Each structure stands twice: as structure tokens, then as C-alpha cells.
Amino acid sequence: MQELYSIAISPSQDIISEVKEMKEKLNSEVGWFNSIHSWAHISINQFLASEAELETVKTELMAICDPLQPFEVTFNDFGTYPKNGAFFIAPDAASTASLKILMNQIHDSLQVDTEFKNNEPHISIARRLTPEKLESAKRLFPTVNLHYWCDSVVIRKFSSEKKQFDIVVEFKFKERVGLTI
């Protein structure tokens, strides 16, 4: 049987906590919203896989991540996708470039058919907000400045009970000198 999985970049625990606080503050201001309980992450893709197919994906991700060197990521802006009511934290230009290289390398190297591919790195705060609630979010959060060391990629499995993804395996970059993305 196939299950739904996601490949993502999971930020530091400090950033996960800060984003959780932002979501709680936004909830107090505008009420419940989609993705309120989702832990901070940068989505790369989603795919369906059997256990055997998942093992192949793990092998491929290990080969991709093994030679990579960790890099610093800065998120210093908020953005919106008004079409789907998304409010998110955006990386700076240098971080966007590094994250896109990593994301494209994963997109280009994996053999699994994906249900969804993300090409714009961001950390979602909320989804499906009305235009009025998007404006409230922008007023509530005028500035942001988050930094962390990107040193891994994770596979997450969708939990039908929680209606969220849970991390099932992490692929650490090896920190070898001279190998960068």
C-alpha cells in the first residue's frame, strides 16, 4: 500500500518554536486557519510510495545529501500568496539561491513520481486566509529576522490521525570542506 510522504527542510528547533509562537499570536488575532498545527518546514515535494519505493527514495536522498556542506539560511521578510491566502516567511536572496539549488537537485535526482514540487523556498505561517486576515497578519508581523544552519533534509510521513506530517528520517549533510551546493 502506498502512503503519502513529503521531503522537506526542517529548520532549527529555535525557529520551529518561534514560528509556533507566531501561529499562536495570529490565531489570537484572526481565529483558526489552515496549517495552524503544522511545524515549521520548507516543503520540497510530496509523493506516494510503498515501503519498497520509500527505501529507494531514502537511498537516493542519502546519495544527494552525503556530499553536501551545511550552509547558513536567513529568513528576513514576510510574503503572501493572495491566490491561496498564504502568509509566509521568506528567505533573503542569498539563502533563496542556496535553497533553490538544493531543492532543484532533489527534484532532478529523485526517481519517484511526485504529487507536488515546490520551487519557492518559504516557511508557511498560515494558508487559506481571507484577504482581510492576510492584511491582519501583515500588520501583526512587520519584521522578522531568523537564522539557522541548514544541515539536513527530512522525509515526513502523513498521519491520517493528526492530519499532519511527522518526520520519519533525517539525512544530514556531511560537513566536508570544499563541497558546496
XYZ file of C-alpha atoms in Angstrom:
181
model
C 0.000 0.000 0.000
C 1.235 3.470 -0.823
C 1.487 6.195 1.813
C 1.852 9.960 1.404
C 5.325 11.347 2.138
C 6.965 14.743 1.954
C 10.587 15.755 1.578
C 11.330 18.956 3.455
C 13.995 21.038 5.090
C 13.395 21.237 8.816
C 14.793 24.378 10.451
C 16.352 24.518 13.908
C 14.244 23.860 16.992
C 14.529 27.561 17.882
C 12.916 28.559 14.590
C 10.254 25.855 14.937
C 9.405 27.338 18.351
C 9.384 30.931 17.060
C 7.090 30.011 14.167
C 4.787 28.175 16.569
C 4.570 31.356 18.674
C 3.775 33.387 15.537
C 0.989 30.962 14.631
C -0.439 31.202 18.149
C -0.325 35.011 18.020
C -2.018 35.027 14.603
C -4.651 32.591 15.889
C -5.419 35.003 18.748
C -5.836 37.810 16.218
C -7.785 36.149 13.358
C -9.004 32.788 14.693
C -8.326 29.298 13.361
C -6.583 28.886 9.994
C -5.193 26.102 7.838
C -1.713 24.904 8.819
C -2.054 26.253 12.365
C -0.694 22.984 13.787
C 1.920 22.310 11.110
C 5.522 22.514 12.355
C 7.799 24.963 10.564
C 9.439 23.473 7.484
C 10.381 24.247 3.889
C 8.450 21.900 1.603
C 10.393 20.381 -1.280
C 7.891 17.850 -2.617
C 5.227 15.260 -1.838
C 4.964 11.745 -3.195
C 3.149 8.452 -2.765
C 5.322 5.409 -2.094
C 5.174 1.831 -0.913
C 7.706 0.661 1.685
C 9.961 -0.651 -1.114
C 9.694 2.614 -3.068
C 10.425 4.586 0.109
C 13.648 2.615 0.588
C 14.714 3.642 -2.927
C 13.958 7.296 -2.128
C 15.997 7.013 1.081
C 18.958 5.618 -0.860
C 18.691 8.404 -3.439
C 18.433 11.122 -0.770
C 21.412 9.722 1.095
C 23.461 9.948 -2.113
C 22.291 13.540 -2.684
C 22.844 14.757 0.895
C 26.030 12.885 1.769
C 28.458 15.196 -0.089
C 26.694 18.457 0.769
C 28.098 21.071 3.101
C 25.796 22.850 5.579
C 25.015 26.487 4.845
C 23.533 29.417 6.722
C 19.956 30.414 5.961
C 18.371 33.756 6.826
C 14.639 34.454 6.749
C 14.101 38.214 6.873
C 10.840 39.015 5.132
C 7.169 38.111 5.109
C 5.248 37.380 1.951
C 1.850 36.318 0.731
C 0.332 34.196 -1.985
C -3.015 36.030 -2.157
C -4.499 33.473 -4.557
C -4.498 30.750 -1.873
C -4.447 33.028 1.166
C -0.948 32.013 2.255
C 1.151 34.090 4.647
C 4.781 33.016 4.933
C 8.321 33.867 5.999
C 10.683 34.370 3.059
C 14.450 33.856 2.922
C 16.866 36.569 1.825
C 18.267 36.485 -1.737
C 21.437 34.509 -0.929
C 19.507 31.941 1.110
C 16.854 31.654 -1.608
C 19.558 30.889 -4.171
C 21.179 28.206 -1.976
C 17.839 26.630 -1.059
C 16.700 26.569 -4.704
C 19.901 24.788 -5.727
C 19.258 22.137 -3.074
C 15.567 21.818 -3.970
C 16.278 21.518 -7.707
C 18.991 18.953 -7.082
C 16.449 16.838 -5.203
C 13.761 17.370 -7.869
C 16.184 16.402 -10.647
C 17.738 13.395 -8.890
C 14.799 11.511 -7.394
C 13.214 8.783 -9.487
C 9.877 8.783 -7.621
C 6.827 10.425 -9.213
C 5.892 13.478 -7.194
C 2.417 14.762 -6.446
C 3.742 18.261 -5.780
C 7.054 20.093 -6.288
C 7.883 23.354 -4.560
C 10.306 25.727 -6.275
C 9.910 28.732 -3.967
C 11.526 28.263 -0.544
C 9.445 29.665 2.316
C 8.095 28.757 5.755
C 4.301 28.910 5.828
C 2.631 30.609 8.761
C -0.945 30.275 7.511
C -2.905 29.124 4.490
C -6.369 29.906 3.154
C -6.659 33.256 4.899
C -9.244 35.707 3.626
C -7.858 38.959 2.178
C -8.828 40.714 5.420
C -6.993 38.143 7.547
C -3.924 38.412 5.286
C -3.870 42.163 5.956
C -4.178 41.494 9.700
C -1.216 39.094 9.511
C 0.900 41.703 7.717
C 0.111 44.299 10.387
C 0.734 41.846 13.221
C 4.202 40.875 11.956
C 6.010 43.907 10.497
C 9.530 42.422 10.660
C 11.307 39.094 11.018
C 14.950 38.044 11.240
C 15.593 34.316 11.684
C 18.873 32.482 11.079
C 19.838 28.832 11.181
C 22.348 26.364 9.821
C 20.772 24.191 7.084
C 22.453 20.833 7.556
C 19.860 18.219 6.624
C 16.787 17.164 4.679
C 13.953 15.079 6.134
C 11.304 12.681 4.921
C 7.963 13.164 6.613
C 5.011 10.741 6.555
C 1.407 11.924 6.594
C -0.510 10.888 9.698
C -4.195 10.482 8.904
C -4.936 10.680 12.640
C -3.195 14.033 13.186
C -3.788 15.313 9.643
C -0.133 16.431 9.690
C 3.231 15.118 8.541
C 5.656 13.542 11.040
C 9.413 13.288 10.445
C 10.439 9.667 9.872
C 14.077 10.041 8.817
C 16.705 12.790 8.593
C 19.576 12.959 6.091
C 22.477 15.004 7.488
C 24.964 16.791 5.274
C 28.495 15.543 5.948
C 30.296 18.862 6.509
C 33.243 18.112 4.256
C 35.374 21.104 3.334
C 35.143 22.262 -0.262
C 31.901 20.545 -1.272
C 29.056 23.001 -1.547
C 25.715 23.219 -3.250
